Short mmCIF file of C-alpha atoms and ligand atoms in Angstrom, two decimals:
data_model
loop_
_atom_site.label_atom_id
_atom_site.label_comp_id
_atom_site.label_asym_id
_atom_site.label_seq_id
_atom_site.Cartn_x
_atom_site.Cartn_y
_atom_site.Cartn_z
CA MET A 1 -11.74 -57.71 176.39
CA THR A 2 -10.11 -61.17 175.24
CA ASP A 3 -12.07 -61.75 172.48
CA ASN A 4 -12.07 -57.88 171.33
CA ARG A 5 -8.21 -58.93 171.58
CA GLN A 6 -8.47 -62.58 169.70
CA HIS A 7 -10.74 -60.70 166.88
CA VAL A 8 -8.24 -58.21 166.33
CA PHE A 9 -5.11 -59.66 166.18
CA GLU A 10 -6.38 -62.92 164.14
CA ILE A 11 -7.92 -59.89 161.96
CA ILE A 12 -3.84 -58.01 161.64
CA ARG A 13 -2.96 -62.23 160.70
CA ASP A 14 -5.16 -62.66 158.01
CA ARG A 15 -5.04 -59.17 156.38
CA GLY A 16 -2.10 -57.23 157.69
CA PRO A 17 -0.16 -54.75 157.99
CA LEU A 18 -3.31 -52.69 159.03
CA ARG A 19 -3.89 -49.22 160.17
CA LEU A 20 -6.48 -48.56 162.27
CA VAL A 21 -9.03 -47.58 160.82
CA ASP A 22 -8.78 -50.82 158.35
CA ILE A 23 -8.64 -52.50 161.93
CA ALA A 24 -12.06 -51.01 162.38
CA GLN A 25 -13.64 -51.38 159.63
CA TRP A 26 -12.97 -55.46 158.97
CA THR A 27 -14.16 -55.93 162.72
CA GLY A 28 -16.62 -53.95 162.94
CA LEU A 29 -14.72 -52.49 166.54
CA GLY A 30 -15.21 -49.14 167.55
CA GLN A 31 -12.23 -46.67 166.87
CA THR A 32 -11.69 -46.02 170.43
CA THR A 33 -11.77 -49.58 171.52
CA VAL A 34 -9.69 -50.94 168.27
CA ARG A 35 -6.86 -48.14 170.13
CA ASP A 36 -7.68 -49.66 173.27
CA VAL A 37 -6.60 -53.54 171.98
CA VAL A 38 -3.91 -52.10 169.71
CA LYS A 39 -2.10 -50.83 172.23
CA SER A 40 -3.04 -53.82 175.00
CA LEU A 41 -1.63 -55.87 171.68
CA ARG A 42 1.81 -54.06 171.59
CA GLU A 43 2.21 -54.18 175.17
CA VAL A 44 2.43 -58.24 175.16
CA GLU A 45 4.68 -57.83 171.84
CA ALA A 46 1.81 -59.58 170.02
CA ILE A 47 1.79 -57.03 167.24
CA THR A 48 4.49 -54.31 165.67
CA GLN A 49 4.03 -51.23 164.48
CA ALA A 50 4.87 -51.72 160.81
CA GLU A 51 5.86 -48.87 158.76
CA THR A 52 3.88 -45.79 157.36
CA GLU A 53 1.95 -45.41 154.26
CA GLN A 54 1.45 -42.90 152.65
CA ARG A 55 -1.77 -41.95 150.90
CA GLY A 56 -2.45 -39.19 149.11
CA THR A 57 -1.14 -35.84 150.56
CA GLY A 58 -1.79 -36.13 154.16
CA ARG A 59 -0.06 -37.25 156.73
CA PRO A 60 1.46 -40.75 156.44
CA SER A 61 -0.58 -43.51 158.40
CA LEU A 62 1.03 -46.23 161.35
CA LEU A 63 0.63 -49.97 159.65
CA TYR A 64 0.72 -52.88 162.39
CA ARG A 65 1.47 -56.60 161.71
CA ILE A 66 1.78 -59.48 163.69
CA THR A 67 4.67 -59.37 166.08
CA ALA A 68 7.59 -61.92 163.40
CA THR A 69 9.65 -62.89 166.62
CA LEU A 70 6.70 -64.33 168.38
CA GLY A 71 6.78 -68.02 167.36
CA ASN A 72 7.73 -70.08 164.48
CA VAL A 73 5.58 -72.60 162.75
CA VAL A 74 7.02 -75.84 160.82
CA GLY A 75 6.07 -76.18 156.50
CA VAL A 76 6.08 -79.61 154.84
CA GLN A 77 5.57 -80.74 151.76
CA PHE A 78 5.56 -83.87 150.06
CA GLU A 79 5.79 -85.08 146.46
CA PRO A 80 6.68 -88.07 145.06
CA GLY A 81 10.57 -88.33 145.38
CA SER A 82 11.74 -85.91 147.78
CA VAL A 83 10.18 -84.62 151.15
CA ARG A 84 10.63 -80.68 152.05
CA ALA A 85 10.19 -78.70 155.21
CA ALA A 86 10.71 -75.24 156.46
CA ILE A 87 10.84 -73.20 159.73
CA ALA A 88 9.46 -69.83 159.29
CA ASN A 89 9.10 -67.42 161.92
CA LEU A 90 5.12 -65.67 162.11
CA GLY A 91 7.00 -62.73 160.00
CA LEU A 92 6.57 -65.85 157.03
CA GLU A 93 10.46 -65.36 156.67
CA ILE A 94 12.38 -68.55 156.29
CA VAL A 95 14.83 -69.12 159.44
CA ASP A 96 15.73 -72.26 158.03
CA GLN A 97 14.74 -75.67 155.27
CA ARG A 98 16.13 -78.58 154.05
CA GLU A 99 15.03 -81.15 151.58
CA ARG A 100 15.47 -84.85 150.94
CA ALA A 101 15.02 -87.04 148.06
CA VAL A 102 12.99 -89.89 149.19
CA SER A 103 10.66 -92.38 147.12
CA ALA A 104 7.65 -90.70 149.35
CA ALA A 105 5.32 -92.26 146.29
CA GLU A 106 5.50 -95.39 147.45
CA ASP A 107 6.72 -95.43 150.76
CA ALA A 108 4.61 -92.94 153.29
CA ALA A 109 6.20 -94.11 156.48
CA SER A 110 9.75 -93.44 155.54
CA ALA A 111 9.01 -89.61 154.08
CA LEU A 112 7.44 -89.03 157.29
CA ASP A 113 10.21 -90.14 158.78
CA ALA A 114 12.81 -88.13 156.90
CA ALA A 115 9.86 -84.91 157.63
CA ALA A 116 10.06 -85.71 161.11
CA GLU A 117 13.84 -85.79 161.19
CA MET A 118 14.16 -82.51 159.21
CA VAL A 119 12.37 -80.81 161.61
CA ASP A 120 13.77 -81.76 164.53
CA ALA A 121 17.15 -81.47 163.11
CA MET A 122 16.04 -77.75 162.45
CA ILE A 123 14.84 -76.66 165.78
CA GLY A 124 18.12 -78.58 167.42
CA ALA A 125 20.30 -75.90 165.03
CA LYS A 126 18.41 -73.01 165.33
CA ARG A 127 17.85 -73.70 169.11
CA ILE A 128 13.87 -73.32 168.75
CA GLN A 129 11.88 -73.92 171.85
CA ARG A 130 9.16 -76.37 170.59
CA ASP A 131 6.31 -74.96 173.03
CA ARG A 132 6.82 -71.30 170.93
CA ILE A 133 5.65 -73.93 167.51
CA LEU A 134 2.73 -72.94 167.28
CA GLY A 135 2.17 -76.14 164.37
CA VAL A 136 3.28 -77.49 161.53
CA ALA A 137 1.43 -77.92 158.36
CA MET A 138 2.07 -80.40 155.32
CA ALA A 139 1.39 -79.76 152.08
CA MET A 140 -0.36 -83.07 149.82
CA GLY A 141 -0.22 -83.64 146.15
CA ALA A 142 -3.26 -85.20 146.74
CA PRO A 143 -7.13 -84.93 147.69
CA VAL A 144 -7.22 -85.15 151.42
CA ASP A 145 -10.90 -86.05 153.32
CA ALA A 146 -11.03 -82.60 155.83
CA ILE A 147 -13.59 -84.70 158.19
CA ALA A 148 -11.38 -88.31 158.69
CA GLY A 149 -8.45 -86.72 157.16
CA THR A 150 -7.25 -89.45 155.41
CA VAL A 151 -5.94 -89.08 152.01
CA ARG A 152 -8.51 -90.46 149.56
CA SER A 153 -7.54 -92.12 145.87
CA THR A 154 -4.39 -90.82 143.86
CA THR A 155 -1.96 -91.83 141.40
CA ARG A 156 0.70 -89.11 142.45
CA LEU A 157 1.11 -90.62 146.05
CA SER A 158 -0.27 -93.94 146.25
CA SER A 159 1.08 -95.17 149.30
CA TRP A 160 -1.02 -92.52 151.37
CA ILE A 161 -4.45 -93.89 150.37
CA GLY A 162 -6.33 -94.10 153.29
CA LEU A 163 -3.04 -92.33 155.67
CA GLN A 164 -3.98 -89.74 158.11
CA PRO A 165 -0.61 -87.50 157.40
CA ALA A 166 -1.39 -85.26 160.04
CA ALA A 167 -2.44 -88.02 163.18
CA GLU A 168 0.79 -89.43 161.15
CA LEU A 169 3.40 -86.70 161.65
CA GLU A 170 2.02 -85.45 165.16
CA LYS A 171 2.54 -89.07 166.74
CA ARG A 172 6.53 -88.38 165.12
CA LEU A 173 7.34 -85.01 166.63
CA GLY A 174 4.61 -83.94 169.13
CA LEU A 175 3.44 -81.15 167.78
CA PRO A 176 -0.19 -80.51 166.35
CA ALA A 177 -0.87 -80.75 162.46
CA ASP A 178 -2.72 -79.67 159.66
CA VAL A 179 -3.12 -81.01 155.96
CA GLY A 180 -4.14 -79.79 152.66
CA ASN A 181 -3.98 -79.56 149.31
CA ASP A 182 -0.62 -78.27 147.88
CA ALA A 183 -2.16 -75.96 145.02
CA THR A 184 -3.74 -74.35 147.93
CA MET A 185 -0.81 -74.04 150.16
CA ALA A 186 0.96 -72.13 146.88
CA GLY A 187 -2.36 -69.59 146.48
CA LEU A 188 -1.89 -68.68 149.84
CA ALA A 189 1.60 -67.76 150.02
CA GLU A 190 1.48 -65.85 147.12
CA SER A 191 -1.19 -64.07 148.45
CA VAL A 192 0.70 -63.54 151.70
CA VAL A 193 4.35 -63.01 150.48
CA GLY A 194 4.25 -63.61 146.15
CA ALA A 195 2.78 -62.05 143.29
CA ALA A 196 -0.74 -61.05 144.46
CA LYS A 197 1.17 -59.85 148.48
CA GLY A 198 -1.35 -57.99 150.22
CA ARG A 199 -4.58 -58.77 148.35
CA ALA A 200 -6.58 -61.04 150.02
CA ASN A 201 -9.06 -62.61 147.73
CA VAL A 202 -6.99 -64.25 145.26
CA PHE A 203 -6.91 -67.48 143.02
CA TYR A 204 -4.13 -69.30 142.10
CA ALA A 205 -4.24 -71.48 139.04
CA LYS A 206 -1.83 -74.62 138.51
CA LEU A 207 -0.73 -75.22 135.45
CA SER A 208 1.74 -77.86 135.14
CA ALA A 209 1.69 -81.83 134.04
CA ALA A 210 -0.69 -81.85 136.81
CA ILE A 211 -3.79 -78.74 137.23
CA GLY A 212 -5.30 -77.09 140.50
CA ALA A 213 -6.23 -74.27 142.09
CA GLY A 214 -5.78 -72.77 145.38
CA ILE A 215 -8.34 -70.52 146.77
CA VAL A 216 -8.66 -67.48 149.03
CA ILE A 217 -10.96 -65.60 150.90
CA ASP A 218 -10.52 -62.71 153.15
CA GLY A 219 -7.57 -63.75 153.47
CA ARG A 220 -7.83 -67.45 154.28
CA PRO A 221 -7.35 -70.59 152.24
CA TYR A 222 -10.98 -72.01 151.24
CA GLN A 223 -10.38 -75.90 151.17
CA GLY A 224 -14.62 -76.65 150.96
CA PHE A 225 -16.47 -78.54 154.04
CA ALA A 226 -15.11 -82.01 152.72
CA GLY A 227 -11.65 -80.37 151.61
CA THR A 228 -11.82 -80.85 147.66
CA ALA A 229 -12.33 -77.26 146.63
CA GLY A 230 -9.93 -75.77 143.79
CA GLU A 231 -10.68 -79.46 141.67
CA PHE A 232 -9.72 -76.66 138.77
CA ALA A 233 -8.26 -79.69 136.28
CA HIS A 234 -12.24 -81.03 136.26
CA LEU A 235 -14.25 -78.02 135.77
CA VAL A 236 -16.60 -78.86 132.50
CA ALA A 237 -15.04 -77.36 130.25
CA ASP A 238 -17.14 -79.06 127.01
CA ARG A 239 -19.38 -80.96 127.61
CA THR A 240 -19.47 -83.17 124.77
CA GLY A 241 -15.02 -83.42 124.74
CA ALA A 242 -12.46 -86.17 125.71
CA LEU A 243 -13.81 -88.71 127.90
CA CYS A 244 -11.57 -87.72 131.62
CA PHE A 245 -9.59 -89.78 133.94
CA CYS A 246 -12.61 -89.63 136.79
CA GLY A 247 -15.14 -90.37 134.57
CA ASN A 248 -16.48 -87.44 133.46
CA ARG A 249 -16.24 -86.21 129.52
CA GLY A 250 -14.75 -83.13 128.50
CA CYS A 251 -13.07 -82.00 131.95
CA LEU A 252 -10.65 -78.79 131.66
CA TRP A 253 -8.34 -81.44 132.19
CA THR A 254 -8.66 -83.36 128.50
CA VAL A 255 -8.01 -79.53 127.06
CA ILE A 256 -4.72 -78.31 128.97
CA GLY A 257 -4.01 -81.03 130.56
CA GLY A 258 -0.11 -82.11 129.62
CA GLU A 259 -1.04 -85.45 128.58
CA ARG A 260 -3.53 -84.00 125.52
CA ILE A 261 -0.63 -80.89 124.51
CA LEU A 262 2.14 -83.27 124.11
CA ARG A 263 -0.34 -85.85 122.46
CA GLU A 264 -1.20 -83.45 119.70
CA LEU A 265 2.35 -82.15 119.19
CA GLU A 266 3.73 -85.16 118.89
CA GLN A 267 0.95 -86.08 115.82
CA THR A 268 2.43 -83.01 114.11
CA THR A 269 5.75 -83.78 111.33
CA GLY A 270 8.41 -81.27 111.78
CA PRO A 271 11.56 -81.28 113.86
CA SER A 272 9.86 -80.54 117.42
CA ALA A 273 7.51 -83.20 117.22
CA HIS A 274 10.26 -85.43 116.17
CA GLN A 275 12.32 -83.75 119.76
CA LEU A 276 9.43 -84.21 121.78
CA GLN A 277 8.84 -88.36 120.73
CA ASN A 278 12.27 -88.56 121.64
CA MET A 279 11.68 -87.81 125.71
CA GLN A 280 8.37 -89.87 125.81
CA LEU A 281 10.18 -91.46 128.22
CA SER A 282 11.00 -88.21 130.70
CA PRO A 283 8.49 -86.71 133.70
CA LEU A 284 5.88 -84.92 132.11
CA ASP A 285 6.71 -80.99 133.59
CA ASP A 286 10.08 -81.87 131.05
CA ARG A 287 8.77 -82.52 128.79
CA LEU A 288 5.91 -79.43 128.94
CA GLU A 289 9.50 -76.94 129.65
CA LYS A 290 10.60 -78.55 125.71
CA VAL A 291 7.83 -77.35 124.20
CA ILE A 292 7.41 -73.96 125.89
CA GLU A 293 11.49 -73.70 124.45
CA LEU A 294 11.13 -75.03 121.50
CA ALA A 295 7.94 -72.11 121.24
CA GLU A 296 10.73 -69.30 122.06
CA GLY A 297 12.96 -70.84 119.58
CA GLY A 298 10.31 -70.48 116.94
CA ASP A 299 8.65 -73.35 116.73
CA LEU A 300 4.92 -72.46 115.19
CA ALA A 301 3.21 -75.47 116.68
CA CYS A 302 4.14 -75.06 119.70
CA GLN A 303 3.30 -71.73 119.65
CA ALA A 304 -0.42 -71.77 118.79
CA MET A 305 -0.49 -74.87 121.49
CA ILE A 306 0.62 -72.24 124.05
CA ARG A 307 -1.52 -69.59 122.75
CA GLU A 308 -4.72 -72.17 122.32
CA VAL A 309 -3.86 -73.10 126.41
CA GLY A 310 -3.73 -69.83 127.18
CA ALA A 311 -7.23 -69.13 125.93
CA SER A 312 -8.57 -72.28 126.95
CA ALA A 313 -7.12 -71.67 130.30
CA GLY A 314 -8.77 -68.00 130.10
CA HIS A 315 -12.60 -69.10 129.83
CA ALA A 316 -12.37 -71.45 132.26
CA LEU A 317 -11.01 -68.33 134.70
CA VAL A 318 -13.82 -66.37 133.21
CA ASN A 319 -16.29 -69.05 135.26
CA VAL A 320 -13.55 -68.54 138.16
CA CYS A 321 -14.52 -64.62 138.38
CA ASN A 322 -17.97 -64.37 137.99
CA LEU A 323 -18.72 -67.21 140.69
CA LEU A 324 -15.53 -65.52 143.38
CA ASN A 325 -14.69 -61.96 141.76
CA PRO A 326 -11.16 -62.81 143.17
CA SER A 327 -9.19 -59.42 142.86
CA THR A 328 -6.16 -61.04 141.16
CA ILE A 329 -5.64 -64.29 139.09
CA VAL A 330 -1.83 -65.65 140.39
CA VAL A 331 -1.11 -68.64 137.31
CA GLY A 332 1.83 -70.90 138.47
CA GLY A 333 2.80 -74.35 137.45
CA THR A 334 5.21 -75.40 134.51
CA LEU A 335 3.52 -73.73 131.85
CA SER A 336 3.75 -69.88 133.14
CA LYS A 337 6.95 -70.40 132.34
CA ALA A 338 5.42 -69.19 129.11
CA ALA A 339 5.28 -66.23 130.34
CA ASP A 340 3.26 -63.50 128.02
CA MET A 341 2.83 -66.70 124.98
CA LEU A 342 0.66 -68.04 127.34
CA LEU A 343 -0.68 -65.15 129.47
CA ASP A 344 -1.50 -62.24 127.06
CA PRO A 345 -4.42 -64.65 125.50
CA LEU A 346 -5.08 -65.70 129.15
CA ARG A 347 -5.70 -62.09 130.01
CA ALA A 348 -7.68 -61.46 126.49
CA THR A 349 -10.09 -63.79 127.12
CA VAL A 350 -10.55 -62.97 130.44
CA MET A 351 -11.10 -59.90 129.87
CA ARG A 352 -13.48 -59.94 127.41
CA TYR A 353 -15.95 -62.30 129.00
CA THR A 354 -15.68 -60.94 132.22
CA ARG A 355 -15.40 -56.69 131.13
CA HIS A 356 -19.96 -56.37 132.45
CA LEU A 357 -18.05 -57.36 136.36
CA SER A 358 -16.10 -54.29 136.34
CA ARG A 359 -18.44 -51.68 134.96
CA ARG A 360 -21.23 -51.80 138.96
CA GLY A 361 -19.04 -49.41 139.55
CA PRO A 362 -17.70 -45.63 138.83
CA ALA A 363 -14.24 -47.04 139.67
CA LEU A 364 -13.67 -49.29 136.34
CA ASP A 365 -9.24 -49.68 136.24
CA ASP A 366 -9.70 -50.66 139.97
CA ARG A 367 -12.20 -53.18 139.87
CA GLU A 368 -10.76 -55.43 136.71
CA VAL A 369 -9.26 -58.51 137.92
CA GLN A 370 -5.50 -58.41 137.94
CA ILE A 371 -3.91 -61.95 135.92
CA VAL A 372 0.29 -62.44 137.06
CA GLN A 373 1.96 -64.86 136.58
CA ALA A 374 3.47 -66.55 140.01
CA GLY A 375 6.54 -65.16 142.27
CA LEU A 376 7.16 -67.93 144.03
CA ASP A 377 10.05 -70.52 143.25
CA LYS A 378 9.54 -73.97 144.49
CA TRP A 379 9.58 -73.26 147.96
CA SER A 380 5.82 -71.93 147.51
CA GLU A 381 4.36 -74.99 149.10
CA VAL A 382 6.11 -75.38 151.58
CA LEU A 383 5.65 -71.19 152.56
CA GLY A 384 1.67 -71.96 152.52
CA ALA A 385 2.25 -74.40 154.56
CA SER A 386 3.63 -72.28 156.96
CA ALA A 387 1.19 -69.29 156.56
CA MET A 388 -1.89 -72.37 156.82
CA ALA A 389 -0.17 -73.19 159.94
CA LEU A 390 -0.42 -69.74 161.31
CA ARG A 391 -4.50 -69.55 160.58
CA SER A 392 -5.02 -73.12 161.37
CA ALA A 393 -8.90 -73.38 162.74
CA ASN A 394 -7.38 -76.96 164.55
CA PRO A 395 -8.56 -75.78 167.81
CA VAL A 396 -5.15 -76.84 169.63
CA ILE A 397 -2.72 -74.79 166.83
CA ARG A 398 -5.35 -71.81 167.32
CA GLN A 399 -5.24 -72.10 171.16
CA ARG A 400 -1.06 -72.35 170.88
CA LEU A 401 -1.13 -68.70 168.91
CA LEU A 402 -3.70 -67.26 171.29
CA SER A 403 -1.84 -68.39 174.19
CA LEU A 404 1.27 -66.43 173.11
CA ILE A 405 -1.05 -63.20 173.26
CA ASP A 406 -2.93 -63.46 176.78
CA GLU A 407 -2.29 -60.65 178.99
CA THR A 408 0.19 -61.89 181.74
ZN1 ZN B 1 -12.05 -84.82 134.31
#
């Protein structure tokens, strides 16, 4: 019985809200067993009858989701110049959120201290019981070795290399902590509460000065065996192309990376080139926003560049579709602000080269990948980190979650 309770509870967590018939399908359990388990989980208020869903003309079905007030999770994000933290309930509604400017790139210890202070302050302000907090997940803009838990080589957060961020934060907060890649977290947030809400198989492509990706499979973030899945920037786009900083040739980074986009536009002659040259000391993402602004103002070179980036990203995403068959691709990051100017050529490329995938079944339209613009703001990574804490495979965090559904 206990195993069935855990199984049903975790399926509702990962894929909910769900109908009884969906729970039976995803768990492989019989309808009668599912009904009994759902009843016992409702008795301890671990799950809640959410809303009803009308499909066709029949009777509306009842949907079940995790009880939002059952506990709390904490999400933290470290960026080169700031730390963000939020406490959410298990329905991923933010209870409190804070942001502080810290030079996190150069001073990891101060950034970790700041994060712990912010979380402690929120716990105090909202009078949250510490034993109701399942754990903390941290979003890092750097590759983290999943086995050793250490930050690997990175240019963005140099003082973190070799550090074990989760262990460091656990020491400061007395709460179990997990760590993961920020694009993975943003992708998870989009699949749970953002533009791909309710979709369990999602690929999130972040097209900014930094290129990254988050992969969600069956409602759970996929980080690979060593934690480096989603290195979208280093997909080989052109085997004989330009040399990449990673040592390979023709990576997607060399084709649609911010530096390449700006380098080429600055070499054109015209008013836009001049304006971009004048911003050479500004952060790359600010300069990319300027490219979008110029394109929207009618600049032909900037328009052509954004369309070209859309088509090139589309070609890379064709490979992703062939490999992973996501139901939804969410495009986020600075360049996604160009909206249809970027997304139209991107969609056209993906649709043209993935048509064979939707020809395998009868319902053609239902099987085509949906490509949407990201729906969440700069808090998406923190929200995703909270969602990650709720889905954590960390045995301590998972035990804290399961203890909340124990029959008393
Ligand atoms: Zn590379």
